[in-house]
Coordinates of C-alpha atoms in Angstrom, one line a residue:
M889 CA -1.0 9.1 -19.7
P890 CA 0.1 12.5 -20.3
L891 CA 2.4 14.7 -18.2
E892 CA 0.0 17.2 -15.8
M893 CA -0.4 18.4 -12.6
N894 CA -2.9 16.4 -10.4
R895 CA -4.5 19.5 -9.3
D896 CA -7.7 17.6 -6.6
V897 CA -4.4 15.1 -5.3
F898 CA -5.5 12.2 -2.2
I899 CA -3.0 11.7 1.0
T900 CA -2.4 7.6 1.7
C901 CA -1.5 7.2 4.4
A902 CA 1.1 3.6 5.3
V903 CA 0.7 3.5 8.6
T904 CA 2.8 0.7 9.7
G905 CA 3.8 -1.8 6.6
S906 CA 4.9 -5.6 7.5
G907 CA 9.0 -4.3 7.3
G908 CA 11.3 -5.1 10.6
T909 CA 11.0 -1.0 11.3
Q910 CA 9.3 -1.9 15.0
D911 CA 12.6 -1.3 17.0
R912 CA 13.7 1.4 15.0
S913 CA 11.5 3.4 15.7
P914 CA 9.3 4.4 18.9
H915 CA 6.5 5.3 16.9
V916 CA 5.4 2.9 14.2
P917 CA 2.7 1.3 16.0
R918 CA 1.7 -2.1 17.1
S919 CA -1.4 -3.3 18.8
P920 CA -4.3 -3.1 17.0
K921 CA -5.0 0.4 19.5
Q922 CA -2.1 1.9 18.0
I923 CA -2.1 1.1 15.2
A924 CA -5.6 2.6 14.5
D925 CA -5.2 5.5 16.4
S926 CA -2.5 6.6 14.3
A927 CA -4.2 5.7 11.7
I928 CA -7.3 8.0 12.9
D929 CA -4.0 11.3 13.7
A930 CA -3.5 10.8 11.0
A931 CA -7.2 10.8 8.9
K932 CA -7.1 13.8 11.0
A933 CA -3.6 15.3 9.3
G934 CA -5.8 15.3 6.2
A935 CA -5.0 11.2 4.3
A936 CA -8.6 10.4 2.9
V937 CA -6.8 7.4 2.6
V938 CA -4.7 4.3 5.1
H939 CA -2.8 1.9 4.3
C940 CA -2.9 -0.9 7.6
H941 CA -1.1 -4.0 7.4
V942 CA -0.8 -6.2 11.3
R943 CA 1.1 -6.3 13.8
D944 CA 2.5 -9.1 16.7
P945 CA 0.9 -6.8 19.6
E946 CA 4.3 -7.9 21.2
S947 CA 6.9 -8.3 19.3
G948 CA 6.2 -5.7 16.1
A949 CA 6.4 -9.4 13.8
P950 CA 3.9 -9.0 11.2
S951 CA 1.3 -11.1 11.5
R952 CA -2.2 -12.0 9.2
D953 CA -3.9 -12.7 12.7
L954 CA -7.8 -12.0 11.5
A955 CA -8.8 -10.9 15.2
L956 CA -6.0 -8.5 14.6
Y957 CA -7.5 -7.0 11.7
R958 CA -11.0 -7.3 12.9
E959 CA -9.5 -5.2 16.4
V960 CA -8.3 -2.7 14.2
T961 CA -11.1 -2.4 11.2
E962 CA -13.3 -1.9 14.4
R963 CA -11.3 0.9 16.0
I964 CA -10.7 3.0 13.6
R965 CA -14.3 2.6 11.9
D966 CA -15.7 3.5 15.2
A967 CA -14.1 6.9 15.9
E968 CA -15.1 9.9 14.5
V969 CA -13.5 11.3 12.0
D970 CA -13.9 9.6 8.4
V971 CA -11.3 8.1 6.1
V972 CA -11.2 5.8 3.5
L973 CA -10.1 2.3 4.6
N974 CA -7.3 0.6 3.2
L975 CA -5.9 -2.8 4.1
T976 CA -2.6 -4.9 2.2
A977 CA -3.5 -8.3 0.9
G978 CA 0.2 -8.7 0.8
M979 CA 1.1 -11.7 2.8
G980 CA 1.5 -15.4 2.5
G981 CA 2.9 -15.3 -0.9
D982 CA 7.2 -15.9 0.8
I983 CA 9.2 -18.4 0.5
V984 CA 12.5 -18.0 1.7
F985 CA 15.0 -20.9 -1.0
G986 CA 18.0 -22.9 0.4
S987 CA 21.6 -22.4 0.1
T988 CA 22.3 -21.6 -3.6
E989 CA 23.2 -25.5 -4.5
A990 CA 19.9 -26.8 -2.6
P991 CA 16.9 -24.2 -2.9
L992 CA 15.2 -27.0 -2.6
P993 CA 13.6 -27.4 0.6
V994 CA 12.6 -24.1 1.3
K995 CA 13.2 -23.2 4.6
A996 CA 10.0 -22.7 6.5
E997 CA 11.6 -19.9 9.3
G998 CA 10.2 -16.6 6.8
T999 CA 8.3 -19.2 4.0
D1000 CA 5.0 -18.8 4.2
M1001 CA 2.6 -19.8 1.3
I1002 CA -0.6 -19.8 1.9
G1003 CA -4.0 -19.9 -0.3
A1004 CA -5.6 -17.2 -2.7
E1005 CA -8.6 -18.1 0.2
A1006 CA -6.6 -17.9 2.9
R1007 CA -4.3 -14.5 1.5
V1008 CA -7.8 -12.7 1.6
A1009 CA -9.7 -14.0 3.8
H1010 CA -9.7 -11.0 5.9
V1011 CA -10.8 -8.8 3.2
A1012 CA -13.8 -10.9 3.6
E1013 CA -13.9 -10.6 7.2
C1014 CA -13.6 -7.2 7.4
L1015 CA -15.0 -6.2 4.2
P1016 CA -12.1 -2.7 3.7
E1017 CA -13.4 0.2 0.9
I1018 CA -9.7 -0.7 -1.4
C1019 CA -7.8 -4.2 -0.3
T1020 CA -3.9 -4.2 -1.6
L1021 CA -2.8 -6.6 -4.9
D1022 CA 0.6 -6.4 -5.5
C1023 CA 1.3 -7.5 -9.1
G1024 CA 4.1 -9.7 -9.6
T1025 CA 6.2 -11.8 -7.8
M1026 CA 9.9 -10.5 -6.5
N1027 CA 13.2 -10.4 -4.9
F1028 CA 13.1 -8.6 -2.2
A1029 CA 16.8 -7.7 0.0
E1030 CA 15.3 -6.9 3.1
A1031 CA 15.5 -10.5 3.5
D1032 CA 16.5 -13.3 0.8
Y1033 CA 13.4 -14.1 0.2
V1034 CA 11.2 -14.5 -2.0
M1035 CA 7.6 -11.8 -2.8
T1036 CA 5.3 -14.9 -4.6
N1037 CA 2.8 -13.4 -6.7
T1038 CA 2.0 -16.3 -10.3
P1039 CA 0.0 -15.4 -13.2
G1040 CA -2.7 -17.9 -11.7
M1041 CA -2.5 -16.6 -8.2
L1042 CA -3.1 -13.3 -8.4
R1043 CA -6.3 -13.8 -11.2
D1044 CA -8.0 -16.0 -8.5
M1045 CA -7.1 -12.9 -5.4
G1046 CA -7.7 -10.8 -7.5
A1047 CA -11.6 -12.4 -8.4
R1048 CA -12.3 -12.6 -5.1
M1049 CA -11.0 -9.1 -4.3
T1050 CA -13.8 -7.4 -7.2
A1051 CA -16.6 -10.4 -6.0
L1052 CA -15.9 -8.8 -2.2
G1053 CA -17.1 -5.1 -4.1
V1054 CA -14.2 -4.2 -2.5
K1055 CA -11.6 -2.3 -4.6
P1056 CA -7.9 -3.2 -5.6
E1057 CA -4.9 -1.0 -5.1
I1058 CA -2.7 -2.6 -7.9
E1059 CA 0.8 -2.3 -6.8
A1060 CA 3.2 -2.1 -9.8
F1061 CA 6.9 -2.5 -7.9
D1062 CA 8.1 -2.8 -11.7
T1063 CA 7.3 -2.3 -15.5
G1064 CA 5.5 -5.4 -15.5
H1065 CA 3.6 -5.5 -12.8
L1066 CA 1.1 -3.1 -14.8
W1067 CA 1.7 -5.2 -17.7
F1068 CA -0.3 -7.6 -16.4
A1069 CA -2.7 -6.2 -14.5
K1070 CA -3.2 -4.0 -17.5
Q1071 CA -4.0 -8.1 -18.0
L1072 CA -6.7 -8.5 -15.7
V1073 CA -8.5 -5.4 -16.5
K1074 CA -8.9 -6.8 -20.2
E1075 CA -9.5 -10.2 -19.3
G1076 CA -12.6 -8.0 -17.1
V1077 CA -10.6 -10.1 -13.9
L1078 CA -10.4 -6.7 -12.2
D1079 CA -13.0 -3.9 -13.6
G1080 CA -11.2 -1.1 -15.0
P1081 CA -10.6 2.1 -14.6
A1082 CA -8.4 0.4 -12.6
L1083 CA -6.5 1.8 -9.6
V1084 CA -2.6 1.4 -9.2
Q1085 CA 0.2 2.4 -6.7
L1086 CA 3.9 2.6 -8.5
C1087 CA 5.9 2.1 -6.0
M1088 CA 9.4 3.0 -6.6
G1089 CA 13.2 2.1 -4.9
V1090 CA 12.0 -0.7 -3.2
P1091 CA 15.3 -3.4 -4.0
W1092 CA 14.5 -4.9 -6.5
G1093 CA 12.3 -3.7 -8.3
A1094 CA 12.1 0.1 -10.0
P1095 CA 14.4 1.9 -9.2
D1096 CA 13.8 5.6 -8.0
D1097 CA 15.3 7.9 -10.2
L1098 CA 12.5 10.4 -12.4
N1099 CA 13.8 8.1 -15.4
T1100 CA 12.6 5.0 -14.5
F1101 CA 8.9 7.2 -12.1
M1102 CA 8.0 8.4 -15.5
A1103 CA 8.1 5.1 -17.9
M1104 CA 6.5 3.5 -15.2
V1105 CA 3.8 6.8 -15.3
N1106 CA 3.8 6.4 -18.6
N1107 CA 3.1 3.1 -18.4
V1108 CA -0.2 3.5 -16.4
P1109 CA -3.7 4.2 -19.1
D1110 CA -5.2 7.3 -19.4
D1111 CA -8.4 6.3 -17.4
W1112 CA -6.7 4.6 -14.8
T1113 CA -5.6 6.5 -10.9
F1114 CA -2.2 6.3 -9.6
S1115 CA -0.5 7.2 -6.8
A1116 CA 2.3 6.8 -5.4
F1117 CA 5.9 6.0 -3.3
A1118 CA 9.5 6.9 -2.2
L1119 CA 11.9 5.1 0.5
G1120 CA 13.0 6.8 3.7
R1121 CA 14.3 10.7 2.2
H1122 CA 13.1 10.1 -1.5
Q1123 CA 9.8 9.6 0.6
M1124 CA 8.8 13.8 0.5
P1125 CA 10.3 14.2 -2.9
Y1126 CA 7.9 11.8 -4.7
V1127 CA 5.1 13.6 -3.2
A1128 CA 6.0 16.6 -5.2
A1129 CA 7.0 14.5 -7.8
S1130 CA 3.5 12.0 -8.2
V1131 CA 1.8 15.5 -8.3
L1132 CA 3.3 17.5 -11.4
A1133 CA 3.0 13.5 -13.4
G1134 CA -0.7 13.9 -12.9
G1135 CA -0.9 11.2 -9.4
N1136 CA -1.8 11.1 -6.2
V1137 CA 0.3 10.6 -3.0
R1138 CA 1.4 8.0 -0.3
V1139 CA 3.6 8.7 3.1
G1140 CA 3.7 7.1 6.1
L1141 CA 6.5 4.6 7.9
E1142 CA 5.8 1.4 6.3
D1143 CA 8.0 3.1 4.5
N1144 CA 9.6 6.4 6.1
L1145 CA 10.9 6.9 10.0
F1146 CA 12.1 10.5 9.9
L1147 CA 10.8 13.8 9.3
D1148 CA 13.9 15.1 9.0
K1149 CA 17.8 14.3 9.0
G1150 CA 18.1 12.5 12.7
V1151 CA 14.2 12.9 13.4
L1152 CA 12.1 10.7 14.0
A1153 CA 8.1 11.2 12.2
T1154 CA 5.1 10.2 13.2
N1155 CA 2.6 9.0 10.6
A1156 CA 0.5 12.6 10.9
Q1157 CA 3.4 14.3 11.0
L1158 CA 4.4 12.5 7.2
V1159 CA 1.4 13.5 5.9
D1160 CA 1.1 17.5 7.6
R1161 CA 4.2 17.7 5.7
A1162 CA 3.0 16.3 2.5
V1163 CA 0.4 18.0 3.0
G1164 CA 3.0 21.5 2.8
I1165 CA 3.9 20.5 -0.3
I1166 CA 1.0 20.1 -2.1
E1167 CA -1.1 23.0 -1.5
N1168 CA 2.5 25.1 -2.2
L1169 CA 2.5 23.7 -5.2
G1170 CA -1.1 24.9 -5.8
A1171 CA -3.2 22.0 -5.3
R1172 CA -5.8 21.1 -3.4
V1173 CA -5.5 18.4 -0.2
M1174 CA -9.2 15.9 -1.2
T1175 CA -11.4 14.5 1.6
P1176 CA -12.6 11.2 1.7
S1177 CA -16.2 11.5 0.5
A1178 CA -14.2 13.1 -2.2
V1179 CA -12.0 10.6 -3.0
R1180 CA -14.8 7.6 -2.7
E1181 CA -16.7 9.6 -5.5
K1182 CA -14.1 9.3 -7.4
L1183 CA -13.4 5.9 -7.3
G1184 CA -16.7 4.1 -6.5
L1185 CA -16.1 3.2 -2.9
T1186 CA -18.7 1.8 -1.6
K1187 CA -17.9 2.3 3.4
R1188 CA -20.1 -0.7 4.9
A1189 CA -19.8 -2.4 7.6
P1190 CA -18.4 -6.3 8.0
K1191 CA -21.5 -8.9 7.3

């Protein structure tokens, strides 16, 4: 992909995520109402897309509860503000092994392995315009577990997403994930041109240095659309980096809790900061309707 600045940029806000951040900031939303309200505020601030996980309303722990997804979806769709809905499909593939001398059986606590149908059940239920597809297996540093996405699982999940008419957002945590994503398009499991999110600085995936970032960018096919993000204090620099490299941007409390050093952020504040960076670079922030036209999305209600 040639290095050419993107002049029309869409912002994705990753509203809450599934990491253990719920007790580190009062702004990390937990309940469906809090998640939806935060997503709506982000949309008002300029986000064309909201990327949503759900959490247990009491503990804040990540959840796969269909009822919680349904409530978040309905609240966002009933809002007066327009926004493209993007639901995660990344949960249900976690393995926590035993000790290095006795890795099997795997530990019940933390292991969450389910089948392809169950992993996309909330997508079939809620019919968002976009859902994520984590396109590979990776070690995670937040806890000693493996995010597991085998080729067979990805082919199955990808085919289900395609059949539902929901556009997968390919989550690429390393160059090999992009390699396999291109194979999925070649096989017809996913429709091309594809949408991809470059996930930078997530331990232990692709580090967030610019050389690695450009290696990722240069592996994105010319006709694909890409977005990128980095974690923590690198979130806003990567807004600029992605725009300059020809991409779109993602911000939000899933990836970063702070607006400035020691200053906790809201999702709307992070989106507003990204809008300023994009516009100061001389680019324009895209509306949800423009994103739908660009990506060929159809806004639908659940069945």
